[in-house]
mmCIF file of C-alpha atoms in Angstrom:
data_model
loop_
_atom_site.group_PDB
_atom_site.id
_atom_site.type_symbol
_atom_site.label_atom_id
_atom_site.label_comp_id
_atom_site.label_asym_id
_atom_site.label_seq_id
_atom_site.Cartn_x
_atom_site.Cartn_y
_atom_site.Cartn_z
ATOM 1 C CA MET P 28 136.093 88.353 80.133
ATOM 2 C CA GLU P 29 135.670 90.673 83.101
ATOM 3 C CA GLN P 30 132.030 91.263 84.016
ATOM 4 C CA SER P 31 130.705 94.370 85.750
ATOM 5 C CA ILE P 32 127.368 96.080 86.404
ATOM 6 C CA ARG P 33 126.916 99.787 87.006
ATOM 7 C CA ARG P 34 124.457 102.621 86.705
ATOM 8 C CA LEU P 35 124.614 104.313 83.305
ATOM 9 C CA THR P 36 125.277 108.006 82.691
ATOM 10 C CA LEU P 37 125.042 110.319 79.692
ATOM 11 C CA GLU P 38 128.603 109.409 78.765
ATOM 12 C CA ASP P 39 127.522 105.795 78.196
ATOM 13 C CA PHE P 40 125.306 106.552 75.205
ATOM 14 C CA PRO P 41 127.957 105.383 72.674
ATOM 15 C CA PHE P 42 127.982 101.980 74.411
ATOM 16 C CA LEU P 43 124.199 101.766 74.002
ATOM 17 C CA GLU P 44 124.419 102.727 70.341
ATOM 18 C CA ALA P 45 126.987 99.981 69.752
ATOM 19 C CA MET P 46 124.628 97.271 71.029
ATOM 20 C CA GLU P 47 123.008 94.990 68.454
ATOM 21 C CA THR P 48 119.533 94.428 69.897
ATOM 22 C CA GLY P 49 117.604 93.818 66.696
ATOM 23 C CA ILE P 50 115.177 96.603 67.655
ATOM 24 C CA GLU P 51 114.688 99.225 64.978
ATOM 25 C CA ASP P 52 114.091 102.812 66.111
ATOM 26 C CA ASP P 53 114.431 101.823 69.779
ATOM 27 C CA TYR P 54 112.654 104.369 71.982
ATOM 28 C CA VAL P 55 115.179 103.743 74.775
ATOM 29 C CA LYS P 56 117.766 105.559 72.686
ATOM 30 C CA ARG P 57 115.385 108.475 72.142
ATOM 31 C CA ILE P 58 114.700 108.932 75.849
ATOM 32 C CA PHE P 59 118.135 107.869 77.129
ATOM 33 C CA GLU P 60 118.934 111.292 78.572
ATOM 34 C CA ARG P 61 115.741 111.297 80.636
ATOM 35 C CA LEU P 62 116.379 107.751 81.854
ATOM 36 C CA VAL P 63 119.817 108.596 83.238
ATOM 37 C CA THR P 64 119.289 112.145 84.531
ATOM 38 C CA THR P 65 115.829 112.323 86.144
ATOM 39 C CA GLU P 66 115.235 111.511 89.794
ATOM 40 C CA ASN P 67 112.573 108.819 89.383
ATOM 41 C CA ASN P 68 114.460 106.821 86.709
ATOM 42 C CA ARG P 69 117.508 104.564 86.923
ATOM 43 C CA LEU P 70 119.213 102.682 84.092
ATOM 44 C CA TYR P 71 121.905 100.034 84.553
ATOM 45 C CA GLY P 72 124.211 98.169 82.226
ATOM 46 C CA LEU P 73 126.040 94.846 82.336
ATOM 47 C CA PHE P 74 129.463 95.043 80.695
ATOM 48 C CA LEU P 75 131.828 92.328 79.513
ATOM 49 C CA ASP P 76 135.206 94.016 79.481
ATOM 50 C CA ASN P 77 134.340 97.345 77.874
ATOM 51 C CA GLN P 78 131.292 96.192 75.914
ATOM 52 C CA LEU P 79 127.707 96.837 77.009
ATOM 53 C CA THR P 80 125.783 93.564 76.667
ATOM 54 C CA SER P 81 122.530 94.149 78.594
ATOM 55 C CA VAL P 82 120.491 97.110 79.801
ATOM 56 C CA CYS P 83 117.769 97.267 82.437
ATOM 57 C CA GLY P 84 116.279 99.959 84.631
ATOM 58 C CA TYR P 85 113.351 101.020 86.760
ATOM 59 C CA THR P 86 110.982 103.938 87.231
ATOM 60 C CA ILE P 87 109.504 104.970 90.578
ATOM 61 C CA PHE P 88 105.761 105.569 90.915
ATOM 62 C CA ALA P 89 103.817 106.949 93.877
ATOM 63 C CA ASP P 90 107.146 107.178 95.729
ATOM 64 C CA CYS P 91 107.104 103.522 96.823
ATOM 65 C CA TYR P 92 106.612 101.373 93.702
ATOM 66 C CA ALA P 93 109.406 100.556 91.236
ATOM 67 C CA MET P 94 108.592 99.187 87.783
ATOM 68 C CA ILE P 95 111.454 97.448 86.003
ATOM 69 C CA GLY P 96 111.712 97.799 82.246
ATOM 70 C CA ARG P 97 113.820 98.853 79.244
ATOM 71 C CA ILE P 98 115.396 95.388 79.226
ATOM 72 C CA ARG P 99 117.690 95.097 76.230
ATOM 73 C CA SER P 100 120.243 92.455 75.281
ATOM 74 C CA ASP P 101 122.922 92.364 72.623
ATOM 75 C CA ILE P 102 122.018 89.438 70.377
ATOM 76 C CA ARG P 103 125.692 88.440 70.200
ATOM 77 C CA PHE P 104 125.650 87.589 73.923
ATOM 78 C CA ARG P 105 122.266 85.952 74.351
ATOM 79 C CA GLY P 106 122.007 82.553 75.989
ATOM 80 C CA GLN P 107 124.357 83.455 78.850
ATOM 81 C CA ALA P 108 121.663 84.541 81.357
ATOM 82 C CA LEU P 109 123.120 88.044 81.394
ATOM 83 C CA ALA P 110 119.697 89.724 81.252
ATOM 84 C CA THR P 111 118.553 87.614 84.197
ATOM 85 C CA GLN P 112 121.593 88.575 86.249
ATOM 86 C CA LEU P 113 121.094 92.248 85.463
ATOM 87 C CA THR P 114 117.370 92.168 86.246
ATOM 88 C CA ILE P 115 118.059 90.588 89.644
ATOM 89 C CA TYR P 116 120.696 93.239 90.315
ATOM 90 C CA VAL P 117 118.286 96.039 89.380
ATOM 91 C CA ARG P 118 115.578 94.536 91.581
ATOM 92 C CA ASP P 119 117.931 94.590 94.558
ATOM 93 C CA GLU P 120 119.120 98.121 93.779
ATOM 94 C CA ALA P 121 115.510 99.290 93.849
ATOM 95 C CA PHE P 122 114.934 97.660 97.233
ATOM 96 C CA LYS P 123 117.984 99.464 98.623
ATOM 97 C CA LEU P 124 115.813 102.585 98.605
ATOM 98 C CA PRO P 125 114.034 102.430 101.990
ATOM 99 C CA ARG P 126 110.789 103.866 100.651
ATOM 100 C CA ILE P 127 110.361 101.228 97.919
ATOM 101 C CA GLN P 128 107.845 98.593 99.039
ATOM 102 C CA TRP P 129 107.119 96.778 95.763
ATOM 103 C CA VAL P 130 109.199 96.009 92.664
ATOM 104 C CA GLY P 131 107.855 94.415 89.512
ATOM 105 C CA ALA P 132 107.704 94.358 85.740
ATOM 106 C CA ASN P 133 105.098 94.163 83.004
ATOM 107 C CA THR P 134 105.544 92.058 79.868
ATOM 108 C CA GLN P 135 103.250 90.723 77.179
ATOM 109 C CA GLU P 136 101.942 87.180 77.449
ATOM 110 C CA GLU P 137 103.455 86.251 74.081
ATOM 111 C CA ASN P 138 106.963 87.246 75.263
ATOM 112 C CA GLU P 139 107.906 83.918 76.795
ATOM 113 C CA ALA P 140 111.608 84.776 77.074
ATOM 114 C CA ALA P 141 110.906 87.864 79.186
ATOM 115 C CA ARG P 142 108.466 85.914 81.342
ATOM 116 C CA ARG P 143 111.129 83.307 82.085
ATOM 117 C CA VAL P 144 113.553 86.037 83.128
ATOM 118 C CA LEU P 145 111.001 87.598 85.474
ATOM 119 C CA GLU P 146 110.104 84.267 87.042
ATOM 120 C CA LYS P 147 113.796 83.590 87.722
ATOM 121 C CA THR P 148 114.066 86.877 89.615
ATOM 122 C CA GLY P 149 111.568 85.674 92.201
ATOM 123 C CA PHE P 150 108.722 87.798 90.866
ATOM 124 C CA ARG P 151 105.229 86.363 91.133
ATOM 125 C CA GLU P 152 102.452 86.762 88.597
ATOM 126 C CA CYS P 153 99.986 89.432 89.757
ATOM 127 C CA SER P 154 97.560 89.923 86.876
ATOM 128 C CA THR P 155 96.928 89.483 83.166
ATOM 129 C CA LEU P 156 95.250 92.452 81.494
ATOM 130 C CA TYR P 157 94.515 93.489 77.940
ATOM 131 C CA SER P 158 95.509 97.063 77.095
ATOM 132 C CA ALA P 159 92.375 97.660 75.046
ATOM 133 C CA THR P 160 92.222 100.841 72.956
ATOM 134 C CA THR P 161 89.645 102.340 70.627
ATOM 135 C CA GLN P 162 88.316 105.588 69.200
ATOM 136 C CA ASP P 163 84.789 104.298 68.638
ATOM 137 C CA LEU P 164 82.290 103.023 71.205
ATOM 138 C CA SER P 165 79.213 103.273 69.007
ATOM 139 C CA LYS P 166 78.801 99.479 68.799
ATOM 140 C CA LEU P 167 78.655 99.250 72.598
ATOM 141 C CA GLU P 168 76.365 102.175 73.377
ATOM 142 C CA SER P 169 72.636 101.614 73.892
ATOM 143 C CA ASN P 170 71.189 105.108 74.431
ATOM 144 C CA GLY P 171 71.641 104.825 78.188
ATOM 145 C CA VAL P 172 71.787 107.845 80.481
ATOM 146 C CA PRO P 173 75.358 108.819 81.478
ATOM 147 C CA TRP P 174 76.207 108.164 85.103
ATOM 148 C CA GLN P 175 76.334 110.817 87.806
ATOM 149 C CA GLU P 176 79.753 112.221 88.667
ATOM 150 C CA ILE P 177 80.727 112.299 92.332
ATOM 151 C CA TYR P 178 83.102 114.942 93.656
ATOM 152 C CA GLY P 179 83.446 114.267 97.371
ATOM 153 C CA LEU P 180 86.891 113.081 98.426
ATOM 154 C CA ASP P 181 85.404 110.845 101.117
ATOM 155 C CA GLN P 182 83.163 109.159 98.541
ATOM 156 C CA LYS P 183 86.133 108.519 96.269
ATOM 157 C CA LYS P 184 88.190 107.163 99.161
ATOM 158 C CA SER P 185 85.348 104.836 100.120
ATOM 159 C CA TRP P 186 85.198 103.293 96.634
ATOM 160 C CA ILE P 187 88.982 102.937 96.412
ATOM 161 C CA TYR P 188 89.193 101.321 99.839
ATOM 162 C CA LYS P 189 86.389 98.867 99.081
ATOM 163 C CA LEU P 190 87.555 97.862 95.600
ATOM 164 C CA TYR P 191 91.334 98.038 95.841
ATOM 165 C CA ILE P 192 93.009 98.750 99.175
ATOM 166 C CA GLN P 193 90.963 96.201 101.108
ATOM 167 C CA THR P 194 91.443 93.528 98.443
ATOM 168 C CA GLY P 195 94.975 94.317 97.229
ATOM 169 C CA LYS P 196 93.661 94.061 93.689
ATOM 170 C CA VAL P 197 95.793 95.375 90.836
ATOM 171 C CA PHE P 198 94.929 98.984 89.984
ATOM 172 C CA PRO P 199 95.745 100.533 86.576
ATOM 173 C CA TYR P 200 97.673 103.541 87.908
ATOM 174 C CA GLU P 201 98.713 104.776 84.458
ATOM 175 C CA CYS P 202 98.531 103.391 80.942
ATOM 176 C CA TYR P 203 101.091 100.539 80.833
ATOM 177 C CA TYR P 204 101.629 100.770 84.596
ATOM 178 C CA PRO P 205 99.285 98.764 86.850
ATOM 179 C CA PHE P 206 100.245 98.050 90.463
ATOM 180 C CA PRO P 207 98.892 95.936 93.323
ATOM 181 C CA ALA P 208 96.939 98.360 95.454
ATOM 182 C CA SER P 209 97.975 99.853 98.757
ATOM 183 C CA LYS P 210 96.985 103.117 100.411
ATOM 184 C CA ASP P 211 100.250 104.674 99.202
ATOM 185 C CA LEU P 212 99.053 104.432 95.595
ATOM 186 C CA PHE P 213 96.116 106.786 96.153
ATOM 187 C CA SER P 214 97.160 110.250 97.255
ATOM 188 C CA GLU P 215 94.469 112.844 97.864
ATOM 189 C CA ASP P 216 95.869 114.874 94.971
ATOM 190 C CA LYS P 217 95.415 111.930 92.604
ATOM 191 C CA LEU P 218 91.898 111.210 93.826
ATOM 192 C CA ALA P 219 90.956 114.851 93.348
ATOM 193 C CA GLU P 220 92.400 114.760 89.826
ATOM 194 C CA TRP P 221 90.556 111.591 88.763
ATOM 195 C CA SER P 222 86.855 111.553 87.870
ATOM 196 C CA PHE P 223 84.431 109.102 89.516
ATOM 197 C CA TYR P 224 80.953 108.218 88.228
ATOM 198 C CA GLU P 225 78.277 106.145 89.974
ATOM 199 C CA ASN P 226 75.414 104.262 88.387
ATOM 200 C CA GLU P 227 71.843 105.061 89.422
ATOM 201 C CA THR P 228 71.780 102.486 92.213
ATOM 202 C CA ARG P 229 75.257 103.468 93.467
ATOM 203 C CA THR P 230 76.411 99.862 93.191
ATOM 204 C CA ARG P 231 78.996 100.469 90.451
ATOM 205 C CA VAL P 232 81.660 103.084 89.855
ATOM 206 C CA LEU P 233 83.646 104.151 86.797
ATOM 207 C CA ILE P 234 86.959 105.964 87.192
ATOM 208 C CA THR P 235 88.394 108.053 84.350
ATOM 209 C CA LYS P 236 91.629 109.996 84.085
ATOM 210 C CA LYS P 237 93.751 111.665 81.457
ATOM 211 C CA ASP P 238 97.036 110.160 80.330
ATOM 212 C CA PHE P 239 99.641 110.728 77.643
ATOM 213 C CA LYS P 240 101.890 108.021 76.240
ATOM 214 C CA LYS P 241 102.853 109.236 72.752
ATOM 215 C CA TYR P 242 99.102 109.847 72.240
ATOM 216 C CA HIS P 243 96.404 111.273 74.475
ATOM 217 C CA TYR P 244 94.285 108.720 76.312
ATOM 218 C CA LEU P 245 91.118 108.687 78.346
ATOM 219 C CA HIS P 246 92.056 105.970 80.814
ATOM 220 C CA ALA P 247 88.796 104.318 81.920
ATOM 221 C CA ILE P 248 88.760 101.878 84.849
ATOM 222 C CA TYR P 249 85.853 99.537 85.547
ATOM 223 C CA PRO P 250 86.661 96.432 87.650
ATOM 224 C CA TRP P 251 83.505 94.316 87.177
ATOM 225 C CA ASN P 252 82.685 91.739 84.488
ATOM 226 C CA ASP P 253 79.206 93.130 83.690
ATOM 227 C CA LEU P 254 80.431 95.676 81.151
ATOM 228 C CA MET P 255 77.599 94.889 78.765
ATOM 229 C CA GLU P 256 74.887 94.874 81.433
ATOM 230 C CA GLN P 257 75.263 98.349 82.926
ATOM 231 C CA ASP P 258 73.035 100.938 81.253
ATOM 232 C CA GLY P 259 74.846 104.211 80.720
ATOM 233 C CA LEU P 260 78.375 102.897 81.292
ATOM 234 C CA TRP P 261 79.550 103.188 77.697
ATOM 235 C CA GLU P 262 77.694 106.487 77.256
ATOM 236 C CA THR P 263 79.606 107.871 80.255
ATOM 237 C CA ILE P 264 82.948 106.783 78.821
ATOM 238 C CA SER P 265 82.018 108.105 75.370
ATOM 239 C CA LYS P 266 81.002 111.490 76.762
ATOM 240 C CA ASN P 267 84.304 111.812 78.634
ATOM 241 C CA TYR P 268 86.237 110.730 75.561
ATOM 242 C CA LYS P 269 84.568 113.296 73.315
ATOM 243 C CA ASN P 270 85.280 116.041 75.845
ATOM 244 C CA LEU P 271 88.951 115.053 76.038
ATOM 245 C CA SER P 272 89.264 114.841 72.237
ATOM 246 C CA SER P 273 87.858 118.357 71.909
ATOM 247 C CA GLU P 274 90.291 119.546 74.554
ATOM 248 C CA THR P 275 93.431 118.012 73.026
ATOM 249 C CA GLU P 276 92.568 118.580 69.348
ATOM 250 C CA GLU P 277 95.069 115.779 68.671
ATOM 251 C CA LYS P 278 94.901 112.017 68.184
ATOM 252 C CA THR P 279 93.158 110.683 71.279
ATOM 253 C CA TYR P 280 92.121 107.174 72.326
ATOM 254 C CA ILE P 281 90.160 105.364 75.002
ATOM 255 C CA TRP P 282 92.298 102.960 77.036
ATOM 256 C CA MET P 283 90.866 100.244 79.283
ATOM 257 C CA ASP P 284 92.763 97.552 81.195
ATOM 258 C CA LEU P 285 90.523 94.509 80.834
ATOM 259 C CA THR P 286 90.620 90.951 82.128
ATOM 260 C CA LYS P 287 90.081 88.023 79.784
ATOM 261 C CA ASP P 288 86.598 87.526 81.237
ATOM 262 C CA GLN P 289 85.718 91.147 80.507
ATOM 263 C CA VAL P 290 86.937 90.856 76.923
ATOM 264 C CA GLN P 291 84.940 87.668 76.401
ATOM 265 C CA SER P 292 81.769 89.563 77.317
ATOM 266 C CA PHE P 293 82.148 91.898 74.309
ATOM 267 C CA PRO P 294 80.004 91.433 71.203
ATOM 268 C CA GLU P 295 81.906 90.416 68.074
ATOM 269 C CA GLU P 296 81.475 93.848 66.473
ATOM 270 C CA HIS P 297 83.296 95.801 69.201
ATOM 271 C CA ALA P 298 86.004 98.200 67.985
ATOM 272 C CA PHE P 299 88.678 97.653 70.641
ATOM 273 C CA GLU P 300 92.189 96.700 69.552
ATOM 274 C CA LEU P 301 93.375 93.788 71.681
ATOM 275 C CA PRO P 302 97.100 93.032 71.376
ATOM 276 C CA SER P 303 98.684 90.254 73.415
ATOM 277 C CA PRO P 304 97.701 90.852 77.059
ATOM 278 C CA TRP P 305 100.191 92.212 79.557
ATOM 279 C CA MET P 306 101.274 90.106 82.508
ATOM 280 C CA LEU P 307 102.275 91.929 85.670
ATOM 281 C CA TYR P 308 104.929 90.309 87.841
ATOM 282 C CA GLY P 309 106.249 91.610 91.124
ATOM 283 C CA VAL P 310 107.226 91.127 94.738
ATOM 284 C CA TRP P 311 106.693 93.071 97.949
ATOM 285 C CA ARG P 312 109.702 93.977 100.077
ATOM 286 C CA LYS P 313 108.942 91.354 102.727
ATOM 287 C CA GLU P 314 108.486 88.649 100.092
ATOM 288 C CA ASN P 315 111.723 89.670 98.405
ATOM 289 C CA THR P 316 113.678 89.327 101.644
ATOM 290 C CA ASN P 317 112.315 85.820 102.116
ATOM 291 C CA TYR P 318 113.144 84.935 98.510
ATOM 292 C CA LEU P 319 116.738 86.090 98.814
ATOM 293 C CA HIS P 320 117.166 84.164 102.044
ATOM 294 C CA ASP P 321 115.862 80.978 100.428
ATOM 295 C CA ASN P 322 117.850 81.350 97.217
ATOM 296 C CA LYS P 323 120.961 83.328 98.061
ATOM 297 C CA GLU P 324 123.282 80.463 97.129
ATOM 298 C CA ASN P 325 121.522 79.649 93.868
ATOM 299 C CA ILE P 326 121.120 82.978 92.092
ATOM 300 C CA PRO P 327 123.984 85.322 91.148
ATOM 301 C CA LEU P 328 122.908 88.758 92.370
ATOM 302 C CA SER P 329 125.834 90.667 90.915
ATOM 303 C CA GLN P 330 129.285 90.227 89.545
#
């Protein structure tokens, strides 16, 4: 059978509908038009003769990060490493854009098949984070005084530089989309849009921002393990959440990206939902070039 890979267009929707993926009510079908027509999205397909067997794409964030996703395989063609071939192809297509400096993907820890695919692409594990959500913080509050909001752009930049840019630590840029930090991830417009709160001693900071992924979210970011030791932290998050809920008048949640150590610090009666944690994999442009040089004879990049 003749194998080919190409970028998908609106006219390819019937091929997608003919795939047997085993996924009921697949959201990729619902947003297919956006994935193939908007500037920051790309979607590719691997065909055998005239049959679409695998789908994979990427979305661009902050103009220089590309997150791979929407990986789908026809169950009738599994076991042939087609998804791996397509993912490698998509990775290299993303790096053909000169501005892209990092390419990666996010998958749940329990999805061992997807993790194997990502490891075969040369991606390295960057972080493991729970996407913790709740609508109730009452079990964590302790009548503390909410923290003081800071508004100065220089103050915000100082915290971001210290915690993320200087360390390269993974930053939860959006719900579902964390990235290893660089200065390119933090535009002045974004910093002005996000809210920053300092504790009384100015030794801790909480960052909150609004997000929408099917539901409204207050995305709260706190990178230390002492979640249960900081007076006023949960009261600050709760106050922000209540304000956002009143503003949206729709179903709204709190979202926090938490490490396993942070989750272990919670009391048993906490109300966070904790599905299988998400594992971020990725590679910087320089690392990718080295990987291709070392493995160019061993991995099929395209057909």
